[in-house]
mmCIF file of C-alpha atoms and ligand atoms in Angstrom:
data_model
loop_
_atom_site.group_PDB
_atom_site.id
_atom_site.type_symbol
_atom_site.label_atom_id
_atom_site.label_comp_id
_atom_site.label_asym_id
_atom_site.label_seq_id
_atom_site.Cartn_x
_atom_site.Cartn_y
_atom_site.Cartn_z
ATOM 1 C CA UNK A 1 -11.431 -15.864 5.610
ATOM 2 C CA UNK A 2 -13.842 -16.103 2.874
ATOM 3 C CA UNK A 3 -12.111 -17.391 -0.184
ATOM 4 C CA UNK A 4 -11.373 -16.178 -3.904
ATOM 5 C CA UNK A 5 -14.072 -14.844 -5.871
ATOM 6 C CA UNK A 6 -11.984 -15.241 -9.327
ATOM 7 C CA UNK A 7 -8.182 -15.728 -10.313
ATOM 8 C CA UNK A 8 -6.170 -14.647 -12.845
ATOM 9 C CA UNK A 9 -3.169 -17.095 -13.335
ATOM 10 C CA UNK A 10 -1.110 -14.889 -15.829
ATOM 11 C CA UNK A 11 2.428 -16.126 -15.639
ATOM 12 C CA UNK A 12 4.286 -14.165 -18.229
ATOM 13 C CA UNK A 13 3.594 -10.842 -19.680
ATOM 14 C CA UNK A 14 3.920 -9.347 -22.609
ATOM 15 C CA UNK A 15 7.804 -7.829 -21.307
ATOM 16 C CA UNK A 16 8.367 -11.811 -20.627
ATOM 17 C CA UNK A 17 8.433 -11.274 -17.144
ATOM 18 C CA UNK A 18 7.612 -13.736 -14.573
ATOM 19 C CA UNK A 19 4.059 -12.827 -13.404
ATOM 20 C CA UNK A 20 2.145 -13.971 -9.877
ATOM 21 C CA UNK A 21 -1.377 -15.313 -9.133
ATOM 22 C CA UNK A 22 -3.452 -12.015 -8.835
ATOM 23 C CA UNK A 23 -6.747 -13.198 -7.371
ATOM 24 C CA UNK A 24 -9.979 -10.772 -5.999
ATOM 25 C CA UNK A 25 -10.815 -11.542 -2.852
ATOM 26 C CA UNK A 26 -13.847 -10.522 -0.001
ATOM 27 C CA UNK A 27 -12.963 -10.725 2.736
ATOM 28 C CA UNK A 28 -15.075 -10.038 6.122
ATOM 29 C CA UNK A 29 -13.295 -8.089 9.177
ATOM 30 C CA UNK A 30 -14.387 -6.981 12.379
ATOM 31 C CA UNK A 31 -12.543 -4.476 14.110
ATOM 32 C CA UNK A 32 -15.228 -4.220 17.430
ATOM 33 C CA UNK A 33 -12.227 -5.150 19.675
ATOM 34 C CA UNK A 34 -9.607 -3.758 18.543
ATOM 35 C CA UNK A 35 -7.557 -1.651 20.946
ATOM 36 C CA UNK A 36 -6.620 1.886 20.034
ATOM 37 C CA UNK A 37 -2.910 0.662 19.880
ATOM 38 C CA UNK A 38 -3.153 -2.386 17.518
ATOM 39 C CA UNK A 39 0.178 -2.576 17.284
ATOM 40 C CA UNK A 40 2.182 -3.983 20.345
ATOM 41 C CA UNK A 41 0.496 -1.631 22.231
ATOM 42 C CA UNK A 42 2.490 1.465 20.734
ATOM 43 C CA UNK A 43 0.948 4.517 20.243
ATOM 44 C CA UNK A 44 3.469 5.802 17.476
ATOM 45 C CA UNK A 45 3.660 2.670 15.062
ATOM 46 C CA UNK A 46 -0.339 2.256 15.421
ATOM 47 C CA UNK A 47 -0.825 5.727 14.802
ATOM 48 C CA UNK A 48 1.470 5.344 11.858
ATOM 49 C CA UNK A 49 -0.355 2.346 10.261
ATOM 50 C CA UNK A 50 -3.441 4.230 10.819
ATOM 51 C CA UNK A 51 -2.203 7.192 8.757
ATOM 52 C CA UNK A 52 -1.112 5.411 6.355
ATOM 53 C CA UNK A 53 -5.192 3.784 6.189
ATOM 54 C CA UNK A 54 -6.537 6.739 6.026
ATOM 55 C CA UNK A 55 -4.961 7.638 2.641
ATOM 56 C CA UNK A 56 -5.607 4.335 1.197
ATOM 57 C CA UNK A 57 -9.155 4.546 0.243
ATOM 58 C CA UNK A 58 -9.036 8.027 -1.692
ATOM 59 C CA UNK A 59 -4.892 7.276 -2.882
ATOM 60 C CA UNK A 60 -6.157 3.491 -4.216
ATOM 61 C CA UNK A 61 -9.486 4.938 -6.136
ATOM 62 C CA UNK A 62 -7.091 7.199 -7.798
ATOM 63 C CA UNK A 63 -4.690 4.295 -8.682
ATOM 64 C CA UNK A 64 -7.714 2.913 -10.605
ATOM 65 C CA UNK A 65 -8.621 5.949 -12.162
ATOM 66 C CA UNK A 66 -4.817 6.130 -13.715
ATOM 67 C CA UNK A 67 -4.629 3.019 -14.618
ATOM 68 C CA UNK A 68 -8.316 3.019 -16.199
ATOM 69 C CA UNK A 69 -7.175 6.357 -18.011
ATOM 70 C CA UNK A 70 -5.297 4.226 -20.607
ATOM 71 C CA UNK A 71 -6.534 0.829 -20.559
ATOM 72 C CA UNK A 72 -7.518 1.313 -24.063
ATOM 73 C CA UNK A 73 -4.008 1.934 -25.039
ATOM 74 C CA UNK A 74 -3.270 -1.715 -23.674
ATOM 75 C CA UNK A 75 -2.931 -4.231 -26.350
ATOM 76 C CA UNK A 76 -1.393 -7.080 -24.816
ATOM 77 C CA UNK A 77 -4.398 -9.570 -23.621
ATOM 78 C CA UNK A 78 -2.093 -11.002 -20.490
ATOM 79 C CA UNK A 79 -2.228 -7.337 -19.374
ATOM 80 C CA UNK A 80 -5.619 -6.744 -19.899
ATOM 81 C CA UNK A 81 -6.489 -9.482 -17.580
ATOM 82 C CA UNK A 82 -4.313 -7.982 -14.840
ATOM 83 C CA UNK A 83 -5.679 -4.736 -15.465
ATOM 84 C CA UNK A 84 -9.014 -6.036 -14.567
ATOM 85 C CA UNK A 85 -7.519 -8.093 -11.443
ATOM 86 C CA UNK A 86 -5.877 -5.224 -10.052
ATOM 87 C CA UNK A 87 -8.813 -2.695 -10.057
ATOM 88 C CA UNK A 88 -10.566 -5.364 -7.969
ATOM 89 C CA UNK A 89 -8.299 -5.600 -5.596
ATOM 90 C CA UNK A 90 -7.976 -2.360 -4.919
ATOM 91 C CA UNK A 91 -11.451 -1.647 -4.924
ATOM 92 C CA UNK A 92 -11.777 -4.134 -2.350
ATOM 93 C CA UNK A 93 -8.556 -2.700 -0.536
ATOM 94 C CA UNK A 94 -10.503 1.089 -0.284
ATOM 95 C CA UNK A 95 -13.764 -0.806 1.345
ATOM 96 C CA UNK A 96 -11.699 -2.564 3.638
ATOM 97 C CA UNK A 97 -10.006 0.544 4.650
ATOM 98 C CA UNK A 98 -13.109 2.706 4.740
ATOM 99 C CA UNK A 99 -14.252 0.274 7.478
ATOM 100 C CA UNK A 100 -10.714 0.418 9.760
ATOM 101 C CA UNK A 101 -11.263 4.046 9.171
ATOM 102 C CA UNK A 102 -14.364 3.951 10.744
ATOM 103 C CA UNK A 103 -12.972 2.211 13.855
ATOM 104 C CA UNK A 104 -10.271 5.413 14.492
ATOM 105 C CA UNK A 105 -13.488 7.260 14.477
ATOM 106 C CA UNK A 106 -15.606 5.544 17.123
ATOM 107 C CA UNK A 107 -12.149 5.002 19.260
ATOM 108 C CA UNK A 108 -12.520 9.028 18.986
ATOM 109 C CA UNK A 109 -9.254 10.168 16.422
ATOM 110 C CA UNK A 110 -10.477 13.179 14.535
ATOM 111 C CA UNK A 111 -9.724 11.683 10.936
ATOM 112 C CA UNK A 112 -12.624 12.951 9.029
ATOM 113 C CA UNK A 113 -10.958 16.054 8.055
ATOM 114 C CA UNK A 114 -7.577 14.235 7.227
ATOM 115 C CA UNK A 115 -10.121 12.303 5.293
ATOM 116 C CA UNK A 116 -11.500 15.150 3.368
ATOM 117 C CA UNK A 117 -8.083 16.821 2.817
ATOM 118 C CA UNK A 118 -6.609 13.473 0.942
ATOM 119 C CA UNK A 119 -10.067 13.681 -0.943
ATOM 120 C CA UNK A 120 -9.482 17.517 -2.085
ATOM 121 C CA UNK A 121 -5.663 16.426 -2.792
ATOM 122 C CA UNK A 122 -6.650 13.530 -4.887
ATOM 123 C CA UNK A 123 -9.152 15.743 -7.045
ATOM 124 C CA UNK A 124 -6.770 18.418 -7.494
ATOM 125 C CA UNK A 125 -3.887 15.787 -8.823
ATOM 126 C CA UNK A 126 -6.617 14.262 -11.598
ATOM 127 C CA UNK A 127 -6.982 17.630 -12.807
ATOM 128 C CA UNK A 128 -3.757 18.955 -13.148
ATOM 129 C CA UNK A 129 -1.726 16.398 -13.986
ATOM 130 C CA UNK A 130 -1.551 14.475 -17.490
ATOM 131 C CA UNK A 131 -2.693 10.860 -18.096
ATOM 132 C CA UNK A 132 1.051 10.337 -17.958
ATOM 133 C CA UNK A 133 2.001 12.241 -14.892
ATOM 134 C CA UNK A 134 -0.910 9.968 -13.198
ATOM 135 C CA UNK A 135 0.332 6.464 -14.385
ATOM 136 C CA UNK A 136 3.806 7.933 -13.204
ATOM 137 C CA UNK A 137 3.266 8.693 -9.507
ATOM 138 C CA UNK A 138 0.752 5.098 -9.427
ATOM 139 C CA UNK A 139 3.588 3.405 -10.253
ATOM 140 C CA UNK A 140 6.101 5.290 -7.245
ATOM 141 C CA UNK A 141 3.357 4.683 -4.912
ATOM 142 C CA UNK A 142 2.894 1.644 -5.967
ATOM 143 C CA UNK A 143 6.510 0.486 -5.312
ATOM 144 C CA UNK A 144 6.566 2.109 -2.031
ATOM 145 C CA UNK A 145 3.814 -0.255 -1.123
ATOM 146 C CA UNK A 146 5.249 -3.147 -2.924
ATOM 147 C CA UNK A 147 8.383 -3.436 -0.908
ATOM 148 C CA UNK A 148 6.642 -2.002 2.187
ATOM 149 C CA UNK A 149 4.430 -5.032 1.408
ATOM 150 C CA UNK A 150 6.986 -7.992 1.040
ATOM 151 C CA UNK A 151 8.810 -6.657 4.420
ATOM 152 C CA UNK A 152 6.062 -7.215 6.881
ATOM 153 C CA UNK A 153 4.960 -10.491 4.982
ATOM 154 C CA UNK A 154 8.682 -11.541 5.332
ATOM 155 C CA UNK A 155 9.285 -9.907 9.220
ATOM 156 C CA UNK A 156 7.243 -12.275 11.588
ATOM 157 C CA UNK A 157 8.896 -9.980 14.591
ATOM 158 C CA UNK A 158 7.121 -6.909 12.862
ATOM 159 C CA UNK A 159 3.505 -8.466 11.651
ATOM 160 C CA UNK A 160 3.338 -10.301 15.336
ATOM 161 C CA UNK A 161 3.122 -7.353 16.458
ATOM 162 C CA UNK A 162 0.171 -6.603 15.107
ATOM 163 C CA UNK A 163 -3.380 -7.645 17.152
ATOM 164 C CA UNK A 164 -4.885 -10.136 14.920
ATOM 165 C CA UNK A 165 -8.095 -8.858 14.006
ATOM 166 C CA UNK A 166 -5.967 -5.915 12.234
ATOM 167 C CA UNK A 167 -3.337 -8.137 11.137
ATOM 168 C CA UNK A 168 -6.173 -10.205 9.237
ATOM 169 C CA UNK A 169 -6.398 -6.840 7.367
ATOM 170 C CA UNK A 170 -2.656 -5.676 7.125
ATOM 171 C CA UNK A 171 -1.495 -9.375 5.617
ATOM 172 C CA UNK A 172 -4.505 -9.890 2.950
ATOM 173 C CA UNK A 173 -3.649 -6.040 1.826
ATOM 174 C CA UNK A 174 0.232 -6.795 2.221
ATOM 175 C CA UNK A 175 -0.023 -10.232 0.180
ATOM 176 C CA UNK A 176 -2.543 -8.706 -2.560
ATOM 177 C CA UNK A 177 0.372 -5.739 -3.332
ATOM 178 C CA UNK A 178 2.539 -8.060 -4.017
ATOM 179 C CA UNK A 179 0.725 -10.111 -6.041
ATOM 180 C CA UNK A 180 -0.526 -6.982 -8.379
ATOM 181 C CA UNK A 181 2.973 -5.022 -7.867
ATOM 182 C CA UNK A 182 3.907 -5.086 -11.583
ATOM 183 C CA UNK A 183 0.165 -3.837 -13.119
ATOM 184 C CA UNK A 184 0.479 -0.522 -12.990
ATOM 185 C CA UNK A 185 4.084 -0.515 -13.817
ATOM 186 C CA UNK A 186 3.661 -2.643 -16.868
ATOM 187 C CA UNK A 187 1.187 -0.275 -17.878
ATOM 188 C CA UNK A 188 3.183 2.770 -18.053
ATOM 189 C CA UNK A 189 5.891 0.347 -19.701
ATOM 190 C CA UNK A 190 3.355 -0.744 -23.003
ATOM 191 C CA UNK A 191 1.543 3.001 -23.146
ATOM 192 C CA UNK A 192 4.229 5.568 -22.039
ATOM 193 C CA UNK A 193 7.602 4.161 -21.240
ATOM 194 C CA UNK A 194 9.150 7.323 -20.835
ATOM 195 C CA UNK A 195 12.048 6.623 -17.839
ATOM 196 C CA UNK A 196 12.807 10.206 -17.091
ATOM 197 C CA UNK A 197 9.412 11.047 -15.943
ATOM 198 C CA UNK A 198 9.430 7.388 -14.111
ATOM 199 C CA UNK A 199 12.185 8.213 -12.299
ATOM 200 C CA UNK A 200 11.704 12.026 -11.530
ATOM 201 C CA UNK A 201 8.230 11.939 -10.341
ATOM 202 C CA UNK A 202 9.878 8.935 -8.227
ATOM 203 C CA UNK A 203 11.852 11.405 -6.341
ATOM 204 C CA UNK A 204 8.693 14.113 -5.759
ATOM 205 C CA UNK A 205 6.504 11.715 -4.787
ATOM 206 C CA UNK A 206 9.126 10.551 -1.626
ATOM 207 C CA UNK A 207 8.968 13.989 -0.382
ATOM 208 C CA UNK A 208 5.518 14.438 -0.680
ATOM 209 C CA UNK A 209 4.201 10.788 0.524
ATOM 210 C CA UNK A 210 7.025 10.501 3.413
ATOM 211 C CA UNK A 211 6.293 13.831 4.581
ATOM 212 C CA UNK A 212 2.533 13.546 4.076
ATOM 213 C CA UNK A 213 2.521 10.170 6.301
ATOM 214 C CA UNK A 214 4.764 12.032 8.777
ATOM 215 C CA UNK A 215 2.388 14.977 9.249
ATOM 216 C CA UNK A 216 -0.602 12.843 9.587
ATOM 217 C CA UNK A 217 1.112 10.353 12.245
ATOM 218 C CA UNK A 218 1.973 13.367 14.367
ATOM 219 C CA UNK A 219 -1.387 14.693 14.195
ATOM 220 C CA UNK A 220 -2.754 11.950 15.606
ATOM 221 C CA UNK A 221 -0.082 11.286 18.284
ATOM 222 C CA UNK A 222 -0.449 15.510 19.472
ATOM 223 C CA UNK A 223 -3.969 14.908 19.769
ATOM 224 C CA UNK A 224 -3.836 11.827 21.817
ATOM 225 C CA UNK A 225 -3.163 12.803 24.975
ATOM 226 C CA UNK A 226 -2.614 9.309 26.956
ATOM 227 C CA UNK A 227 -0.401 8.159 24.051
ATOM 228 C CA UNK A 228 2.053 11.279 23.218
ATOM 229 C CA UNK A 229 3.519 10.914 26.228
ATOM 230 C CA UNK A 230 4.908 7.285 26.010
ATOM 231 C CA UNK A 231 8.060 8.211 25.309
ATOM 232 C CA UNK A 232 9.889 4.283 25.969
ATOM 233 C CA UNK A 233 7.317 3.588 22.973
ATOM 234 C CA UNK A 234 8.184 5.902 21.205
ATOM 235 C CA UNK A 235 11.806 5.038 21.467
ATOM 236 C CA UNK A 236 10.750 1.685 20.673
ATOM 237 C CA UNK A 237 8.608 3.126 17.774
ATOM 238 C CA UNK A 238 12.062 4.706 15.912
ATOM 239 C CA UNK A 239 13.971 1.711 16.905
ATOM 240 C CA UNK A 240 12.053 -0.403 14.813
ATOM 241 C CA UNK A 241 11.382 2.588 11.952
ATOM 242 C CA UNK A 242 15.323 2.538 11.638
ATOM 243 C CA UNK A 243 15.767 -1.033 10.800
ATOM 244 C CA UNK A 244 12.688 -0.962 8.291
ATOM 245 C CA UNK A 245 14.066 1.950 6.853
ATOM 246 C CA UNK A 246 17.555 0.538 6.809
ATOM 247 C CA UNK A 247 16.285 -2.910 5.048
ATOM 248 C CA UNK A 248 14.184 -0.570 2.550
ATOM 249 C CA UNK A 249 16.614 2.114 0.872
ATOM 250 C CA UNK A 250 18.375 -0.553 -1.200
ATOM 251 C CA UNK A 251 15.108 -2.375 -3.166
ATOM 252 C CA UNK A 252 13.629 1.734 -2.948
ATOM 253 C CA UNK A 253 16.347 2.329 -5.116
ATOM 254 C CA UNK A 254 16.265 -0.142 -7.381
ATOM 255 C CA UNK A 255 13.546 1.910 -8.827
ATOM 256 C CA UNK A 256 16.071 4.878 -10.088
ATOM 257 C CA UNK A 257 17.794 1.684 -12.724
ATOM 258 C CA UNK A 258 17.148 1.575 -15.990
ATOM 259 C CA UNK A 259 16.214 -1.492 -16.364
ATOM 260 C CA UNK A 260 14.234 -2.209 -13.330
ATOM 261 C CA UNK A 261 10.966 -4.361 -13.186
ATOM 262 C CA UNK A 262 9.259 -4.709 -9.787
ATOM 263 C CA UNK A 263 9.428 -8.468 -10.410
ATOM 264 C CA UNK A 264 13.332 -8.431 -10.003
ATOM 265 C CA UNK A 265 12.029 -8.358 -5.973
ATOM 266 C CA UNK A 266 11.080 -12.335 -6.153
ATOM 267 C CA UNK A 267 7.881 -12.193 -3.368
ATOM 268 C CA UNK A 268 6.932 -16.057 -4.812
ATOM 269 C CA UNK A 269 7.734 -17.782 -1.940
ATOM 270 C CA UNK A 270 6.929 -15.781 0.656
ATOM 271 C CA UNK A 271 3.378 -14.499 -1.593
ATOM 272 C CA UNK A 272 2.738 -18.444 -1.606
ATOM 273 C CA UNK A 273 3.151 -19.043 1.746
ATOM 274 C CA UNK A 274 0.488 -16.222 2.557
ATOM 275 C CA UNK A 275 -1.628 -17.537 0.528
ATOM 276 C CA UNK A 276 -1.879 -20.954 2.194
ATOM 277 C CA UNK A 277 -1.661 -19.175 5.920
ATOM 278 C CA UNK A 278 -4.584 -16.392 5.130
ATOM 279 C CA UNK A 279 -6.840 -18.656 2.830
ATOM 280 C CA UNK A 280 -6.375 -22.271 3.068
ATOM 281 C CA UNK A 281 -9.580 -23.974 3.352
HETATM 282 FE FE1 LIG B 301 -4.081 -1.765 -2.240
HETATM 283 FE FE1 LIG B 302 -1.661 -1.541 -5.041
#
């Protein structure tokens, strides 16, 4: 993979906490052979994976567009930096995805109007909701990726499963949310830090994004004819949803205390050892 284009080495904020490597990097992929079912051949969990792409590139723009909201309101340098870090990333993450997105098109999945609709949702949400109300549901969908994040980079019997030209893409995206897992957060911390709305817009925004992601998987799996009807797959499929979701309820809930900081989830190690297996030159 083509290497770093610039790093931030920030390693304590102003909140003292410990603080990762958040570095912008292009990477190239190719996604001309990839099979429809990327993923172990399972129609259910590549489906899912997909649906969850096709909301990046509209949900991540609008992370940047919360974040940039208040920027000015950010006076600790440290922060300023990572602000700048993480609205590369994620810019990078939404081209990356626009181009996976493509491939469910030419492999035939009607996704343009799922496409459109996240667009129209996105819109509506910058113009109803305040500057505060923004930064709030960033940072819940931001911790739903961040511990979505550190469990495939920590399962090798999940990411394995994964062809490698879209594991290439699902690792780099993985290792870069837990590198910039604490921006957003830290931002709503200096500017806002106001727990009840933290917290309740926490609890609308599982609703809406589990329920969201469901719809969107099952559209795709009705529509697929040859691949609704795998039903070992799909028992394999919920199999495998149980024990992620059974290893993720106790760090999702972490996010309801007080005092949490997404760096109480230490991702060092395991962020490091991406690192090294995605980019070493
Ligand atoms: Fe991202
Ligand atoms: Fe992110």
């Amino acid at each position: 993979m083509q290497s770093a284009v610039s790093t931030l080495d920030v390693k304590k904020s102003s909140f003292g906490t410990h603080r990762q490597n958040i570095t912008v990097r292009r990477p190239e992929f190719n996604f001309d052979q990839l099979p429809k079912y990327y993923f172990n051949n399972n129609p259910l969990l590549s489906h899912l994976l997909t649906a969850l792409s096709l909301t990046f590139p509209n949900g991540e723009r609008f992370f940047v567009h919360a974040v940039r909201n208040v920027r000015d309101q950010v006076k600790a340098k440290d922060l300023q930096a990572d602000v700048s870090a993480f609205i590369g990333q994620e810019a990078m993450h939404s081209h990356a995805h626009e181009d996976f997105n493509d491939f469910a098109k030419r492999i035939g999945l009607d996704v343009q109007p799922i496409i459109d609709s996240e667009y129209a949702k996105v819109e509506q949400i910058k113009e109803i909701l305040s500057d505060k109300q923004q930064l709030a549901v960033t940072c819940a969908l931001e911790h739903f990726t961040a511990i979505i994040a550190q469990y495939l980079l920590e399962h090798k019997d999940f990411h394995e499963q994964l062809h490698p030209d879209a594991a290439r893409l699902w690792m780099w995206h993985a290792l870069e949310e837990t590198e910039h897992k604490a921006v957003a957060f830290d931002v709503y911390k200096e500017v806002f830090d106001d727990e009840v709305v933290r917290k309740r817009t926490m609890r609308i925004i599982t609703t809406t994004f589990l329920s969201r992601i469901g719809f969107i998987t099952a559209k795709l799996l009705i529509n697929d004819k040859k691949g609704r009807l795998q039903f070992k797959q799909h028992w394999n499929a919920f199999q495998q949803l149980s024990q992620l979701a059974k290893a993720l309820l106790p760090v999702y809930l972490d996010y309801y205390k007080t005092d949490f900081h997404p760096n109480q989830h230490d991702s060092d190690a395991i962020a490091d050892e991406w690192r090294g297996r995605l980019f070493a030159s």
